[in-house]
Short mmCIF file of C-alpha atoms in Angstrom, two decimals:
data_model
loop_
_atom_site.label_atom_id
_atom_site.label_comp_id
_atom_site.label_asym_id
_atom_site.label_seq_id
_atom_site.Cartn_x
_atom_site.Cartn_y
_atom_site.Cartn_z
CA UNK A 10 73.65 116.57 96.55
CA UNK A 11 71.73 119.84 97.38
CA UNK A 12 70.28 121.23 100.55
CA UNK A 13 67.55 123.69 101.22
CA UNK A 14 68.26 126.64 103.48
CA UNK A 15 67.31 130.22 103.84
CA UNK A 16 69.74 132.78 102.80
CA UNK A 17 71.18 134.99 105.58
CA UNK A 18 70.11 138.57 105.75
CA UNK A 19 73.68 139.77 105.32
CA UNK A 20 74.28 137.57 102.37
CA UNK A 21 70.99 138.54 100.69
CA UNK A 22 71.80 142.24 101.02
CA UNK A 23 75.45 141.84 99.94
CA UNK A 24 76.91 142.87 103.26
CA UNK A 25 79.32 139.94 103.72
CA UNK A 26 82.95 141.09 103.06
CA UNK A 27 84.39 140.04 99.70
CA UNK A 28 80.92 139.10 98.57
CA UNK A 29 81.30 137.73 94.94
CA UNK A 30 80.35 140.60 92.58
CA UNK A 31 78.59 138.36 90.05
CA UNK A 32 76.49 136.84 92.76
CA UNK A 33 75.70 140.28 94.25
CA UNK A 34 74.55 141.55 90.88
CA UNK A 35 71.93 138.80 90.51
CA UNK A 36 70.83 139.20 94.11
CA UNK A 37 70.31 142.95 93.32
CA UNK A 38 67.99 142.06 90.48
CA UNK A 39 66.07 139.69 92.71
CA UNK A 40 65.83 142.29 95.53
CA UNK A 41 64.37 144.69 92.94
CA UNK A 42 61.47 142.35 92.39
CA UNK A 43 61.18 140.94 95.88
CA UNK A 44 62.28 143.74 98.41
CA UNK A 45 60.19 142.04 101.13
CA UNK A 46 61.83 138.58 100.70
CA UNK A 47 65.38 139.23 101.88
CA UNK A 48 65.86 135.64 103.05
CA UNK A 49 64.22 133.36 100.36
CA UNK A 50 64.46 129.64 100.61
CA UNK A 51 67.43 128.45 98.58
CA UNK A 52 68.65 125.13 97.17
CA UNK A 53 72.44 125.05 97.42
CA UNK A 54 74.93 122.61 96.21
CA UNK A 55 76.60 121.06 99.28
CA UNK A 56 79.83 120.47 97.32
CA UNK A 57 80.34 123.27 94.80
CA UNK A 58 81.01 122.37 91.18
CA UNK A 59 84.42 124.07 91.33
CA UNK A 60 85.28 121.72 94.22
CA UNK A 61 84.40 118.61 92.34
CA UNK A 62 80.68 118.42 93.04
CA UNK A 63 78.14 117.19 90.46
CA UNK A 64 75.86 120.19 90.38
CA UNK A 65 76.95 123.29 88.29
CA UNK A 66 74.50 125.72 89.94
CA UNK A 67 75.75 126.98 93.27
CA UNK A 68 72.29 128.22 94.31
CA UNK A 69 68.66 128.26 93.19
CA UNK A 70 66.65 130.92 95.03
CA UNK A 71 62.81 130.34 95.40
CA UNK A 72 60.49 133.34 95.73
CA UNK A 73 56.72 133.57 96.28
CA UNK A 74 55.25 135.83 93.58
CA UNK A 75 51.84 137.39 94.07
CA UNK A 76 51.16 137.55 90.38
CA UNK A 77 49.41 140.53 88.83
CA UNK A 78 45.61 140.59 89.07
CA UNK A 79 45.41 143.40 86.55
CA UNK A 80 46.95 141.17 83.93
CA UNK A 81 45.13 138.03 85.24
CA UNK A 82 48.44 136.56 86.41
CA UNK A 83 48.02 133.98 89.12
CA UNK A 84 50.09 133.56 92.22
CA UNK A 85 53.11 131.28 91.74
CA UNK A 86 56.62 130.24 92.77
CA UNK A 87 59.52 131.86 91.05
CA UNK A 88 62.92 130.05 90.83
CA UNK A 89 66.21 131.78 89.83
CA UNK A 90 69.54 129.98 89.25
CA UNK A 91 73.09 131.13 90.17
CA UNK A 92 76.09 129.62 88.38
CA UNK A 93 75.58 129.64 84.60
CA UNK A 94 77.05 133.09 84.64
CA UNK A 95 80.34 134.01 86.22
CA UNK A 96 79.71 134.68 89.89
CA UNK A 97 83.35 134.99 91.08
CA UNK A 98 85.51 136.42 88.30
CA UNK A 99 88.56 134.42 89.32
CA UNK A 100 88.42 131.64 86.68
CA UNK A 101 87.37 128.97 89.21
CA UNK A 102 84.37 128.04 86.98
CA UNK A 103 84.20 130.38 83.94
CA UNK A 104 87.12 132.00 82.12
CA UNK A 105 87.00 135.70 82.63
CA UNK A 106 87.22 137.43 79.25
CA UNK A 107 86.19 141.00 80.18
CA UNK A 108 83.12 142.98 81.11
CA UNK A 109 81.99 143.71 77.52
CA UNK A 110 80.91 140.26 76.60
CA UNK A 111 78.74 137.68 78.29
CA UNK A 112 79.40 136.56 81.83
CA UNK A 113 80.08 132.89 81.77
CA UNK A 114 77.49 131.43 79.48
CA UNK A 115 75.69 134.75 79.41
CA UNK A 116 72.42 133.70 81.06
CA UNK A 117 70.75 132.27 84.20
CA UNK A 118 67.66 130.09 84.22
CA UNK A 119 64.34 130.92 85.82
CA UNK A 120 61.08 129.00 86.29
CA UNK A 121 57.59 129.99 87.33
CA UNK A 122 55.39 127.28 88.85
CA UNK A 123 51.74 127.62 89.76
CA UNK A 124 51.23 127.75 93.51
CA UNK A 125 48.64 125.12 94.51
CA UNK A 126 45.98 125.98 97.13
CA UNK A 127 47.31 125.53 100.62
CA UNK A 128 50.96 125.29 99.56
CA UNK A 129 53.13 127.10 102.04
CA UNK A 130 56.56 126.23 100.67
CA UNK A 131 57.83 125.91 97.14
CA UNK A 132 58.37 122.37 95.73
CA UNK A 133 62.10 121.71 95.28
CA UNK A 134 61.91 119.49 92.18
CA UNK A 135 62.38 122.46 89.82
CA UNK A 136 65.82 122.97 91.31
CA UNK A 137 66.92 119.46 90.17
CA UNK A 138 65.37 120.23 86.79
CA UNK A 139 67.44 123.35 86.46
CA UNK A 140 70.56 121.49 87.59
CA UNK A 141 69.90 118.93 84.87
CA UNK A 142 69.71 121.65 82.19
CA UNK A 143 72.81 123.29 83.64
CA UNK A 144 74.74 120.04 83.52
CA UNK A 145 73.85 119.76 79.86
CA UNK A 146 75.14 123.30 79.15
CA UNK A 147 78.31 122.71 81.02
CA UNK A 148 79.08 119.32 79.50
CA UNK A 149 78.22 120.25 75.93
CA UNK A 150 79.13 123.97 76.23
CA UNK A 151 76.02 124.65 74.10
CA UNK A 152 74.07 127.65 75.18
CA UNK A 153 70.33 128.35 75.20
CA UNK A 154 68.45 131.14 73.42
CA UNK A 155 64.88 132.45 73.69
CA UNK A 156 62.62 130.24 71.55
CA UNK A 157 64.66 127.13 71.99
CA UNK A 158 63.03 123.85 72.84
CA UNK A 159 64.13 120.95 75.08
CA UNK A 160 62.75 117.50 74.40
CA UNK A 161 62.66 115.91 77.83
CA UNK A 162 60.35 112.94 77.23
CA UNK A 163 59.29 112.71 80.82
CA UNK A 164 57.07 114.64 83.25
CA UNK A 165 59.14 117.42 84.57
CA UNK A 166 58.13 116.60 88.22
CA UNK A 167 58.36 112.74 87.69
CA UNK A 168 54.60 112.44 88.09
CA UNK A 169 51.97 111.40 85.45
CA UNK A 170 51.72 114.93 84.11
CA UNK A 171 51.37 115.71 80.37
CA UNK A 172 53.96 118.49 80.85
CA UNK A 173 56.97 116.63 79.52
CA UNK A 174 59.02 119.13 77.48
CA UNK A 175 60.26 122.68 77.73
CA UNK A 176 60.46 125.94 75.78
CA UNK A 177 62.66 128.78 76.75
CA UNK A 178 61.83 132.55 76.72
CA UNK A 179 62.84 135.78 78.31
CA UNK A 180 61.70 136.11 81.90
CA UNK A 181 58.88 138.69 81.82
CA UNK A 182 60.01 140.48 84.98
CA UNK A 183 63.79 140.01 85.32
CA UNK A 184 65.87 142.46 83.20
CA UNK A 185 69.26 141.76 81.72
CA UNK A 186 71.98 143.02 84.01
CA UNK A 187 75.55 144.20 83.62
CA UNK A 188 78.06 142.66 86.07
CA UNK A 189 81.76 143.30 86.42
CA UNK A 190 82.32 140.06 84.56
CA UNK A 191 79.91 140.70 81.65
CA UNK A 192 76.22 140.76 80.79
CA UNK A 193 73.61 138.26 82.08
CA UNK A 194 70.09 137.66 80.78
CA UNK A 195 67.46 135.50 82.35
CA UNK A 196 65.84 132.68 80.38
CA UNK A 197 62.60 131.27 81.74
CA UNK A 198 61.79 127.52 81.43
CA UNK A 199 58.18 126.92 80.25
CA UNK A 200 56.67 123.42 80.59
CA UNK A 201 54.72 122.20 77.49
CA UNK A 202 52.92 119.10 76.26
CA UNK A 203 54.21 116.91 73.52
CA UNK A 204 51.74 118.37 71.03
CA UNK A 205 52.97 121.94 71.79
CA UNK A 206 56.58 120.86 71.43
CA UNK A 207 55.87 119.35 68.03
CA UNK A 208 54.11 122.54 66.90
CA UNK A 209 57.16 124.58 68.07
CA UNK A 210 59.41 122.29 65.99
CA UNK A 211 57.20 122.42 62.89
CA UNK A 212 56.71 126.25 63.16
CA UNK A 213 58.71 128.14 65.82
CA UNK A 214 59.00 128.36 69.56
CA UNK A 215 58.34 132.03 69.79
CA UNK A 216 55.04 131.61 67.99
CA UNK A 217 53.90 128.88 70.27
CA UNK A 218 54.88 130.86 73.30
CA UNK A 219 52.87 133.72 72.09
CA UNK A 220 49.80 131.54 71.66
CA UNK A 221 50.27 130.22 75.14
CA UNK A 222 50.40 133.72 76.64
CA UNK A 223 46.85 134.12 75.34
CA UNK A 224 45.57 131.05 77.24
CA UNK A 225 45.43 131.59 81.02
CA UNK A 226 45.52 127.85 81.99
CA UNK A 227 48.50 127.23 79.66
CA UNK A 228 50.56 129.90 81.23
CA UNK A 229 49.00 133.30 80.60
CA UNK A 230 51.06 136.47 80.06
CA UNK A 231 53.93 135.39 82.32
CA UNK A 232 53.96 131.76 81.05
CA UNK A 233 53.47 130.07 84.45
CA UNK A 234 53.75 126.26 84.33
CA UNK A 235 50.85 124.27 85.73
CA UNK A 236 51.90 120.62 86.08
CA UNK A 237 48.28 119.64 86.53
CA UNK A 238 47.21 120.96 83.18
CA UNK A 239 45.66 118.09 81.27
CA UNK A 240 44.78 119.83 78.01
CA UNK A 241 46.94 121.27 75.28
CA UNK A 242 46.30 124.79 73.97
CA UNK A 243 44.85 123.06 70.89
CA UNK A 244 42.38 121.18 73.08
CA UNK A 245 41.42 124.38 74.80
CA UNK A 246 41.09 126.37 71.56
CA UNK A 247 41.03 124.32 68.36
CA UNK A 248 41.42 127.57 66.33
CA UNK A 249 45.02 127.82 67.49
CA UNK A 250 45.94 124.78 65.33
CA UNK A 251 44.74 126.75 62.27
CA UNK A 252 47.10 129.56 63.26
CA UNK A 253 50.02 127.15 63.54
CA UNK A 254 49.21 125.60 60.15
CA UNK A 255 48.93 129.01 58.53
CA UNK A 256 52.34 130.01 60.07
CA UNK A 257 53.96 126.89 58.72
CA UNK A 258 52.49 127.47 55.34
CA UNK A 259 53.46 131.10 55.06
CA UNK A 260 56.60 131.30 57.22
CA UNK A 261 57.99 127.78 57.40
CA UNK A 262 59.95 126.62 60.41
CA UNK A 263 62.82 128.45 62.11
CA UNK A 264 64.21 125.22 63.43
CA UNK A 265 67.27 124.87 61.23
CA UNK A 266 68.82 121.85 62.73
CA UNK A 267 68.84 119.32 65.64
CA UNK A 268 71.32 117.04 67.39
CA UNK A 269 70.26 113.56 66.35
CA UNK A 270 71.25 109.93 66.10
CA UNK A 271 72.09 109.74 62.39
CA UNK A 272 74.78 108.22 60.12
CA UNK A 273 75.44 108.22 56.38
CA UNK A 274 77.40 106.09 54.05
CA UNK A 275 78.81 106.60 50.56
CA UNK A 276 77.33 103.71 48.47
CA UNK A 277 79.57 104.63 45.57
CA UNK A 278 82.70 104.09 47.56
CA UNK A 279 84.64 100.84 46.96
CA UNK A 280 85.12 98.74 50.13
CA UNK A 281 88.93 98.93 49.85
CA UNK A 282 88.68 102.71 50.03
CA UNK A 283 88.15 102.65 53.81
CA UNK A 284 91.64 103.87 54.62
CA UNK A 285 91.43 106.82 52.22
CA UNK A 286 91.83 109.98 54.27
CA UNK A 287 88.93 111.52 52.40
CA UNK A 288 86.43 108.72 53.14
CA UNK A 289 83.89 108.57 55.96
CA UNK A 290 84.33 105.60 58.32
CA UNK A 291 80.70 105.20 59.59
CA UNK A 292 81.29 101.89 61.23
CA UNK A 293 84.26 103.07 63.23
CA UNK A 294 85.29 106.29 64.91
CA UNK A 295 84.38 109.16 62.47
CA UNK A 296 86.97 111.75 61.71
CA UNK A 297 86.50 115.14 63.43
CA UNK A 298 85.06 118.08 61.51
CA UNK A 299 87.53 120.88 60.94
CA UNK A 300 87.13 124.17 62.93
CA UNK A 301 86.04 125.77 59.66
CA UNK A 302 83.35 123.14 58.94
CA UNK A 303 82.21 123.34 62.55
CA UNK A 304 81.85 127.10 62.29
CA UNK A 305 79.85 126.77 59.06
CA UNK A 306 77.50 124.19 60.43
CA UNK A 307 77.07 126.24 63.64
CA UNK A 308 76.21 129.24 61.44
CA UNK A 309 73.79 126.96 59.57
CA UNK A 310 71.84 126.26 62.70
CA UNK A 311 72.06 129.86 64.00
CA UNK A 312 70.44 131.19 60.79
CA UNK A 313 67.32 129.21 61.50
CA UNK A 314 66.59 131.77 64.21
CA UNK A 315 66.47 134.53 61.66
CA UNK A 316 63.78 135.20 59.04
CA UNK A 317 66.06 136.24 56.20
CA UNK A 318 64.66 136.78 52.76
CA UNK A 319 67.60 134.72 51.34
CA UNK A 320 68.92 131.62 52.95
CA UNK A 321 72.76 131.41 52.78
CA UNK A 322 75.50 129.16 54.11
CA UNK A 323 78.75 130.90 54.90
CA UNK A 324 81.58 130.18 52.43
CA UNK A 325 83.38 126.94 53.36
CA UNK A 326 86.75 128.79 53.45
CA UNK A 327 85.38 131.59 55.47
CA UNK A 328 87.78 133.05 58.00
CA UNK A 329 84.82 134.29 59.98
CA UNK A 330 85.25 134.24 63.78
CA UNK A 331 82.60 134.22 66.42
CA UNK A 332 82.80 137.39 68.45
CA UNK A 333 79.60 136.91 70.33
CA UNK A 334 81.19 134.68 73.01
CA UNK A 335 84.69 133.75 74.15
CA UNK A 336 86.58 131.61 71.71
CA UNK A 337 87.48 129.22 74.45
CA UNK A 338 83.86 128.13 74.48
CA UNK A 339 83.17 125.08 72.39
CA UNK A 340 81.02 125.87 69.24
CA UNK A 341 77.58 124.34 69.63
CA UNK A 342 78.32 121.56 67.07
CA UNK A 343 82.01 120.81 68.01
CA UNK A 344 82.46 117.21 69.10
CA UNK A 345 84.38 115.90 72.11
CA UNK A 346 85.73 113.08 69.86
CA UNK A 347 89.30 112.18 70.37
CA UNK A 348 89.76 111.02 66.80
CA UNK A 349 92.48 112.60 64.71
CA UNK A 350 91.73 115.85 63.04
CA UNK A 351 92.05 115.86 59.31
CA UNK A 352 93.51 119.28 58.27
CA UNK A 353 90.87 121.32 56.49
CA UNK A 354 93.14 122.01 53.50
CA UNK A 355 93.65 118.24 52.90
CA UNK A 356 89.92 117.35 52.78
CA UNK A 357 88.44 118.03 49.37
CA UNK A 358 84.74 118.20 48.55
CA UNK A 359 83.61 115.02 46.93
CA UNK A 360 80.58 114.58 44.66
CA UNK A 361 78.91 111.21 45.35
CA UNK A 362 76.74 109.04 43.18
CA UNK A 363 74.52 107.63 45.94
CA UNK A 364 74.26 107.68 49.66
CA UNK A 365 72.57 105.77 52.47
CA UNK A 366 71.08 107.80 55.22
CA UNK A 367 70.07 106.33 58.62
CA UNK A 368 68.09 108.08 61.44
CA UNK A 369 66.56 106.92 64.63
CA UNK A 370 62.76 107.23 64.66
CA UNK A 371 62.60 110.50 66.60
CA UNK A 372 64.99 112.12 64.16
CA UNK A 373 63.14 110.64 61.19
CA UNK A 374 59.82 112.15 62.27
CA UNK A 375 61.36 115.55 61.69
CA UNK A 376 61.92 114.90 57.96
CA UNK A 377 58.41 116.26 57.07
CA UNK A 378 59.36 119.37 58.97
CA UNK A 379 62.62 119.58 56.95
CA UNK A 380 60.72 119.28 53.75
CA UNK A 381 57.59 121.35 54.41
CA UNK A 382 58.90 123.90 56.92
CA UNK A 383 62.40 124.50 55.65
CA UNK A 384 63.36 123.31 52.10
CA UNK A 385 60.10 124.44 50.41
CA UNK A 386 60.89 127.90 51.81
CA UNK A 387 64.38 127.99 50.33
CA UNK A 388 66.02 127.21 53.66
CA UNK A 389 68.42 124.51 54.86
CA UNK A 390 68.13 121.87 57.68
CA UNK A 391 70.99 120.05 59.47
CA UNK A 392 71.15 116.87 61.46
CA UNK A 393 74.30 116.77 63.68
CA UNK A 394 75.16 113.38 65.12
CA UNK A 395 75.35 113.14 68.89
CA UNK A 396 77.61 110.18 68.60
CA UNK A 397 80.36 111.71 66.56
CA UNK A 398 81.12 114.36 63.99
CA UNK A 399 78.87 113.28 61.28
CA UNK A 400 76.48 116.00 59.91
CA UNK A 401 73.84 115.89 57.23
CA UNK A 402 72.56 119.15 55.71
CA UNK A 403 69.59 119.23 53.40
CA UNK A 404 69.54 122.24 51.02
CA UNK A 405 67.30 123.42 48.27
CA UNK A 406 67.12 125.95 45.46
CA UNK A 407 67.92 129.40 46.82
CA UNK A 408 70.37 128.32 49.51
CA UNK A 409 73.59 130.11 48.64
CA UNK A 410 77.07 128.77 49.64
CA UNK A 411 76.08 125.10 49.49
CA UNK A 412 78.54 122.62 47.89
CA UNK A 413 75.77 120.27 46.88
CA UNK A 414 74.07 121.49 43.63
CA UNK A 415 71.43 120.44 41.16
CA UNK A 416 74.21 118.98 39.03
CA UNK A 417 75.80 117.15 42.02
CA UNK A 418 73.02 116.62 44.51
CA UNK A 419 75.16 114.54 46.93
CA UNK A 420 78.39 116.11 48.13
CA UNK A 421 80.63 115.62 51.11
CA UNK A 422 83.37 117.58 52.83
CA UNK A 423 84.95 115.23 55.30
CA UNK A 424 82.10 113.79 57.53
CA UNK A 425 79.74 116.58 56.48
CA UNK A 426 77.22 115.54 53.84
CA UNK A 427 74.99 117.90 51.92
CA UNK A 428 71.92 116.67 49.97
CA UNK A 429 70.33 118.94 47.37
CA UNK A 430 66.64 118.71 46.42
CA UNK A 431 65.02 120.49 43.55
CA UNK A 432 61.84 122.47 44.40
CA UNK A 433 59.56 120.37 42.07
CA UNK A 434 60.80 117.26 43.85
CA UNK A 435 60.12 118.83 47.20
CA UNK A 436 56.61 119.81 46.25
CA UNK A 437 55.83 116.23 45.28
CA UNK A 438 57.42 114.83 48.45
CA UNK A 439 55.73 117.20 50.74
CA UNK A 440 52.28 116.48 49.27
CA UNK A 441 52.48 112.78 48.67
CA UNK A 442 55.39 111.14 50.26
CA UNK A 443 54.96 112.76 53.69
CA UNK A 444 51.68 111.09 54.04
CA UNK A 445 53.29 107.71 53.36
CA UNK A 446 56.23 108.56 55.66
CA UNK A 447 53.89 108.77 58.68
CA UNK A 448 52.49 105.28 57.88
CA UNK A 449 55.89 103.55 57.43
CA UNK A 450 58.35 105.57 59.48
CA UNK A 451 58.68 102.92 62.25
CA UNK A 452 60.19 100.62 59.64
CA UNK A 453 62.47 103.08 57.91
CA UNK A 454 64.56 104.27 60.84
CA UNK A 455 66.83 102.54 63.28
#
């Protein structure tokens, strides 16, 4: 449960003895932007997360931003979170690993909401939205990056608004800061319509955000969310759809994978093979991915954020370690499954004769994206099950490091399946089958 209260002058100016250095560093960046708002309204968790409370963010400060008439930026409310980064440095929430790396998760969330005429106080619903995203980060230990999208499937303010999803980008005013516990950047939440989310998936989030910056009512240069916006950027300017289509055609999609409801089964496996340590038990608790497989799949997804000339999967026996964040953090695809871990060395890569793939409808609707936006451009696409450690990666000609090949198009390493598609097959599917897919997809996926 949260409460709204003003910050004290002493607290806002960092004059309280033993004021937490991480908290003070973020307040310092806020004071740089809002020197006249020393005591902003603040939503605070009554019971702190580190005392057993449900809300990971200790505070969300709410500022009144006058905008920038020179850039045609309208007046709005500016929300800033405190708690995804390490505020205290004493391991009560985040493990302190030194000042050279990220502080906590390495970022805080911000949000800019259009101020309605006559509004004298900021709405508090964005604070609960930010707490919801923070709970996801803490529970999954997945971090956000600029250009990421969040499928929310509900109006952000629980109204009848069309703004039902989110993109993330760098805050246009708040600069990354260095604290005694590491660096902190500020990621801004941007509310978007379903059509804009789908365009970001088909192409890339950064491209859609750039288009929105050019449309004042859709956010403008500072990407201010207007919950009363009733038109998409494509309704406002139909030419923008052409730019998206051209981007998909020339660049493909930088969405290299999603968490999804999906399973796969080896149709060539004899029923009595269920106890084989190399088999996949779809109907029961799946075996956990090894740390090396998890690292490789995580790298698979990360590479979707890069426009490399040559798509490559890291070698399956790579000893690569992730130095970008503390090793105590869970990799973005590591499951919380309690199933027994099969040692990596005992799991051999198997070539399969036939496989059965199952996706829920939302995951299935991304298959055209997988074909048109990824595989046709020589890239890969991964579905990672949210219910276990199953993973399905589609690869095509030009993807290096894959264990599925033209000779053996279906191959599995533990619960990780790779499916290879030849370019000629992809061209046929993307032109003919994708049209049929849209007609029958409700019947294909469970």
